[in-house]
Amino acid sequence: MTRLVSRLAWSSLAYGCVGLGTAGLVVPLLPTTPFLLVAAWAAPKGSPRLARWLHEHPRLGPTLNAWREQRAVPRSAKRLALLLLAASWLVLWLGGAPLPVLALTALLFCGVATFLLTRPDVAGRGTLSRDRSRML
């Protein structure tokens, strides 16, 4: 019974995050990526079918697989993230946000940017799999 409840909880979290991530495509200021990352993390624990769907999805799969296998982020995703961080901070500044808010968000955004920039770029398709097979 406990296992069933656990699977139900993980599945609910995964499907809920996919729903919120999908809503983020059309609702301004609702992020998509964090919800899809949580869904990709929770899905294998509750719904292997959803996990398979996410990792085989033509748009989402390559990025999720690159993160899972190489802890890598595509260069285009890094550029877009950095651009959006800068634009978000600029909107706060132009909107007249108080100085403490500007300082805290700048600190947070710099931390996120540093994390992104220290992740490797995505290697060529299948590179990691070939390297692993040689080691075995």
PDB file of C-alpha atoms in Angstrom:
ATOM      1  CA  MET A   1       0.000   0.000   0.000  1.00  0.00           C
ATOM      2  CA  THR A   2       2.820   2.415   0.862  1.00  0.00           C
ATOM      3  CA  ARG A   3       4.470   1.792  -2.485  1.00  0.00           C
ATOM      4  CA  LEU A   4       1.212   2.573  -4.307  1.00  0.00           C
ATOM      5  CA  VAL A   5       0.806   5.839  -2.401  1.00  0.00           C
ATOM      6  CA  SER A   6       4.420   6.753  -3.129  1.00  0.00           C
ATOM      7  CA  ARG A   7       4.029   6.067  -6.856  1.00  0.00           C
ATOM      8  CA  LEU A   8       0.805   8.067  -6.906  1.00  0.00           C
ATOM      9  CA  ALA A   9       2.520  11.016  -5.211  1.00  0.00           C
ATOM     10  CA  TRP A  10       5.484  10.958  -7.626  1.00  0.00           C
ATOM     11  CA  SER A  11       3.150  10.601 -10.615  1.00  0.00           C
ATOM     12  CA  SER A  12       0.983  13.468  -9.412  1.00  0.00           C
ATOM     13  CA  LEU A  13       4.037  15.676  -9.002  1.00  0.00           C
ATOM     14  CA  ALA A  14       5.369  14.742 -12.447  1.00  0.00           C
ATOM     15  CA  TYR A  15       2.062  15.188 -14.301  1.00  0.00           C
ATOM     16  CA  GLY A  16       1.294  18.381 -12.366  1.00  0.00           C
ATOM     17  CA  CYS A  17       4.674  19.831 -13.345  1.00  0.00           C
ATOM     18  CA  VAL A  18       4.162  18.876 -16.991  1.00  0.00           C
ATOM     19  CA  GLY A  19       0.809  20.690 -16.830  1.00  0.00           C
ATOM     20  CA  LEU A  20       2.335  23.784 -15.233  1.00  0.00           C
ATOM     21  CA  GLY A  21       5.223  23.713 -17.702  1.00  0.00           C
ATOM     22  CA  THR A  22       2.764  23.514 -20.577  1.00  0.00           C
ATOM     23  CA  ALA A  23       0.772  26.412 -19.135  1.00  0.00           C
ATOM     24  CA  GLY A  24       4.053  28.346 -18.945  1.00  0.00           C
ATOM     25  CA  LEU A  25       4.227  28.294 -22.722  1.00  0.00           C
ATOM     26  CA  VAL A  26       1.266  30.673 -22.943  1.00  0.00           C
ATOM     27  CA  VAL A  27       1.014  32.343 -19.513  1.00  0.00           C
ATOM     28  CA  PRO A  28       3.425  35.263 -19.136  1.00  0.00           C
ATOM     29  CA  LEU A  29       5.880  35.044 -16.216  1.00  0.00           C
ATOM     30  CA  LEU A  30       5.114  31.354 -15.540  1.00  0.00           C
ATOM     31  CA  PRO A  31       8.375  29.495 -16.188  1.00  0.00           C
ATOM     32  CA  THR A  32       8.376  26.303 -18.222  1.00  0.00           C
ATOM     33  CA  THR A  33      11.858  24.862 -17.773  1.00  0.00           C
ATOM     34  CA  PRO A  34      11.926  24.402 -13.977  1.00  0.00           C
ATOM     35  CA  PHE A  35       8.616  22.563 -14.047  1.00  0.00           C
ATOM     36  CA  LEU A  36       9.770  20.254 -16.829  1.00  0.00           C
ATOM     37  CA  LEU A  37      13.021  19.534 -14.997  1.00  0.00           C
ATOM     38  CA  VAL A  38      11.085  18.583 -11.866  1.00  0.00           C
ATOM     39  CA  ALA A  39       8.774  16.423 -14.007  1.00  0.00           C
ATOM     40  CA  ALA A  40      11.798  14.670 -15.562  1.00  0.00           C
ATOM     41  CA  TRP A  41      13.175  14.041 -12.057  1.00  0.00           C
ATOM     42  CA  ALA A  42       9.898  12.795 -10.546  1.00  0.00           C
ATOM     43  CA  ALA A  43       8.510  10.790 -13.481  1.00  0.00           C
ATOM     44  CA  PRO A  44      10.813   7.732 -13.240  1.00  0.00           C
ATOM     45  CA  LYS A  45       9.806   7.320  -9.594  1.00  0.00           C
ATOM     46  CA  GLY A  46       6.084   7.329 -10.326  1.00  0.00           C
ATOM     47  CA  SER A  47       5.386   6.906 -14.024  1.00  0.00           C
ATOM     48  CA  PRO A  48       7.986   5.193 -16.184  1.00  0.00           C
ATOM     49  CA  ARG A  49       5.677   5.783 -19.147  1.00  0.00           C
ATOM     50  CA  LEU A  50       5.782   9.571 -18.626  1.00  0.00           C
ATOM     51  CA  ALA A  51       9.559   9.436 -18.107  1.00  0.00           C
ATOM     52  CA  ARG A  52       9.949   7.581 -21.400  1.00  0.00           C
ATOM     53  CA  TRP A  53       7.690  10.091 -23.147  1.00  0.00           C
ATOM     54  CA  LEU A  54       9.693  13.046 -21.819  1.00  0.00           C
ATOM     55  CA  HIS A  55      13.062  11.561 -22.786  1.00  0.00           C
ATOM     56  CA  GLU A  56      11.851  10.467 -26.231  1.00  0.00           C
ATOM     57  CA  HIS A  57      10.044  13.739 -26.997  1.00  0.00           C
ATOM     58  CA  PRO A  58      11.527  15.338 -30.138  1.00  0.00           C
ATOM     59  CA  ARG A  59      11.883  18.805 -28.539  1.00  0.00           C
ATOM     60  CA  LEU A  60      12.455  17.995 -24.868  1.00  0.00           C
ATOM     61  CA  GLY A  61      14.290  14.687 -25.103  1.00  0.00           C
ATOM     62  CA  PRO A  62      17.684  15.784 -26.462  1.00  0.00           C
ATOM     63  CA  THR A  63      18.148  18.443 -23.785  1.00  0.00           C
ATOM     64  CA  LEU A  64      16.970  16.175 -20.961  1.00  0.00           C
ATOM     65  CA  ASN A  65      19.207  13.351 -22.175  1.00  0.00           C
ATOM     66  CA  ALA A  66      22.210  15.675 -22.465  1.00  0.00           C
ATOM     67  CA  TRP A  67      21.672  16.770 -18.874  1.00  0.00           C
ATOM     68  CA  ARG A  68      21.169  13.199 -17.630  1.00  0.00           C
ATOM     69  CA  GLU A  69      24.169  11.738 -19.464  1.00  0.00           C
ATOM     70  CA  GLN A  70      26.684  14.613 -19.525  1.00  0.00           C
ATOM     71  CA  ARG A  71      25.350  17.226 -17.080  1.00  0.00           C
ATOM     72  CA  ALA A  72      25.599  19.479 -20.129  1.00  0.00           C
ATOM     73  CA  VAL A  73      23.466  22.389 -21.331  1.00  0.00           C
ATOM     74  CA  PRO A  74      23.167  23.306 -25.025  1.00  0.00           C
ATOM     75  CA  ARG A  75      24.967  26.531 -25.893  1.00  0.00           C
ATOM     76  CA  SER A  76      21.767  27.995 -27.380  1.00  0.00           C
ATOM     77  CA  ALA A  77      19.916  27.345 -24.113  1.00  0.00           C
ATOM     78  CA  LYS A  78      22.706  29.063 -22.172  1.00  0.00           C
ATOM     79  CA  ARG A  79      22.537  32.109 -24.423  1.00  0.00           C
ATOM     80  CA  LEU A  80      18.763  32.324 -24.148  1.00  0.00           C
ATOM     81  CA  ALA A  81      18.850  31.913 -20.365  1.00  0.00           C
ATOM     82  CA  LEU A  82      21.478  34.644 -19.970  1.00  0.00           C
ATOM     83  CA  LEU A  83      19.527  36.963 -22.245  1.00  0.00           C
ATOM     84  CA  LEU A  84      16.328  36.372 -20.277  1.00  0.00           C
ATOM     85  CA  LEU A  85      18.100  36.903 -16.957  1.00  0.00           C
ATOM     86  CA  ALA A  86      19.467  40.233 -18.178  1.00  0.00           C
ATOM     87  CA  ALA A  87      16.098  41.264 -19.648  1.00  0.00           C
ATOM     88  CA  SER A  88      14.289  40.343 -16.421  1.00  0.00           C
ATOM     89  CA  TRP A  89      16.674  42.405 -14.337  1.00  0.00           C
ATOM     90  CA  LEU A  90      16.353  45.303 -16.785  1.00  0.00           C
ATOM     91  CA  VAL A  91      12.547  45.169 -16.497  1.00  0.00           C
ATOM     92  CA  LEU A  92      12.861  45.329 -12.705  1.00  0.00           C
ATOM     93  CA  TRP A  93      15.233  48.286 -12.939  1.00  0.00           C
ATOM     94  CA  LEU A  94      13.101  50.173 -15.479  1.00  0.00           C
ATOM     95  CA  GLY A  95      10.016  49.382 -13.415  1.00  0.00           C
ATOM     96  CA  GLY A  96      11.510  51.193 -10.455  1.00  0.00           C
ATOM     97  CA  ALA A  97      12.086  48.209  -8.170  1.00  0.00           C
ATOM     98  CA  PRO A  98      13.637  49.143  -4.813  1.00  0.00           C
ATOM     99  CA  LEU A  99      17.413  48.933  -4.520  1.00  0.00           C
ATOM    100  CA  PRO A 100      17.377  45.900  -2.165  1.00  0.00           C
ATOM    101  CA  VAL A 101      15.238  43.984  -4.691  1.00  0.00           C
ATOM    102  CA  LEU A 102      17.608  44.927  -7.515  1.00  0.00           C
ATOM    103  CA  ALA A 103      20.627  43.882  -5.453  1.00  0.00           C
ATOM    104  CA  LEU A 104      19.143  40.550  -4.385  1.00  0.00           C
ATOM    105  CA  THR A 105      17.936  39.649  -7.860  1.00  0.00           C
ATOM    106  CA  ALA A 106      21.304  40.656  -9.340  1.00  0.00           C
ATOM    107  CA  LEU A 107      23.019  38.363  -6.840  1.00  0.00           C
ATOM    108  CA  LEU A 108      20.603  35.518  -7.587  1.00  0.00           C
ATOM    109  CA  PHE A 109      20.850  36.003 -11.356  1.00  0.00           C
ATOM    110  CA  CYS A 110      24.663  36.099 -11.184  1.00  0.00           C
ATOM    111  CA  GLY A 111      24.588  32.803  -9.276  1.00  0.00           C
ATOM    112  CA  VAL A 112      22.325  31.218 -11.901  1.00  0.00           C
ATOM    113  CA  ALA A 113      24.476  32.602 -14.720  1.00  0.00           C
ATOM    114  CA  THR A 114      27.644  31.272 -13.076  1.00  0.00           C
ATOM    115  CA  PHE A 115      26.088  27.840 -12.692  1.00  0.00           C
ATOM    116  CA  LEU A 116      25.016  27.802 -16.344  1.00  0.00           C
ATOM    117  CA  LEU A 117      28.347  29.008 -17.657  1.00  0.00           C
ATOM    118  CA  THR A 118      30.246  26.366 -15.686  1.00  0.00           C
ATOM    119  CA  ARG A 119      28.212  23.511 -17.218  1.00  0.00           C
ATOM    120  CA  PRO A 120      29.785  21.886 -20.261  1.00  0.00           C
ATOM    121  CA  ASP A 121      28.303  22.373 -23.707  1.00  0.00           C
ATOM    122  CA  VAL A 122      26.495  19.402 -25.186  1.00  0.00           C
ATOM    123  CA  ALA A 123      28.939  17.027 -26.862  1.00  0.00           C
ATOM    124  CA  GLY A 124      28.226  15.473 -30.237  1.00  0.00           C
ATOM    125  CA  ARG A 125      25.275  13.138 -30.457  1.00  0.00           C
ATOM    126  CA  GLY A 126      26.046   9.723 -29.018  1.00  0.00           C
ATOM    127  CA  THR A 127      29.571  10.630 -27.889  1.00  0.00           C
ATOM    128  CA  LEU A 128      29.023   9.580 -24.304  1.00  0.00           C
ATOM    129  CA  SER A 129      27.413   6.290 -25.264  1.00  0.00           C
ATOM    130  CA  ARG A 130      30.371   5.376 -27.503  1.00  0.00           C
ATOM    131  CA  ASP A 131      32.854   6.267 -24.764  1.00  0.00           C
ATOM    132  CA  ARG A 132      30.976   4.141 -22.232  1.00  0.00           C
ATOM    133  CA  SER A 133      30.857   1.164 -24.576  1.00  0.00           C
ATOM    134  CA  ARG A 134      34.636   1.332 -25.055  1.00  0.00           C
ATOM    135  CA  MET A 135      35.146   1.276 -21.297  1.00  0.00           C
ATOM    136  CA  LEU A 136      32.979  -1.845 -20.906  1.00  0.00           C
TER     137      LEU A 136
END
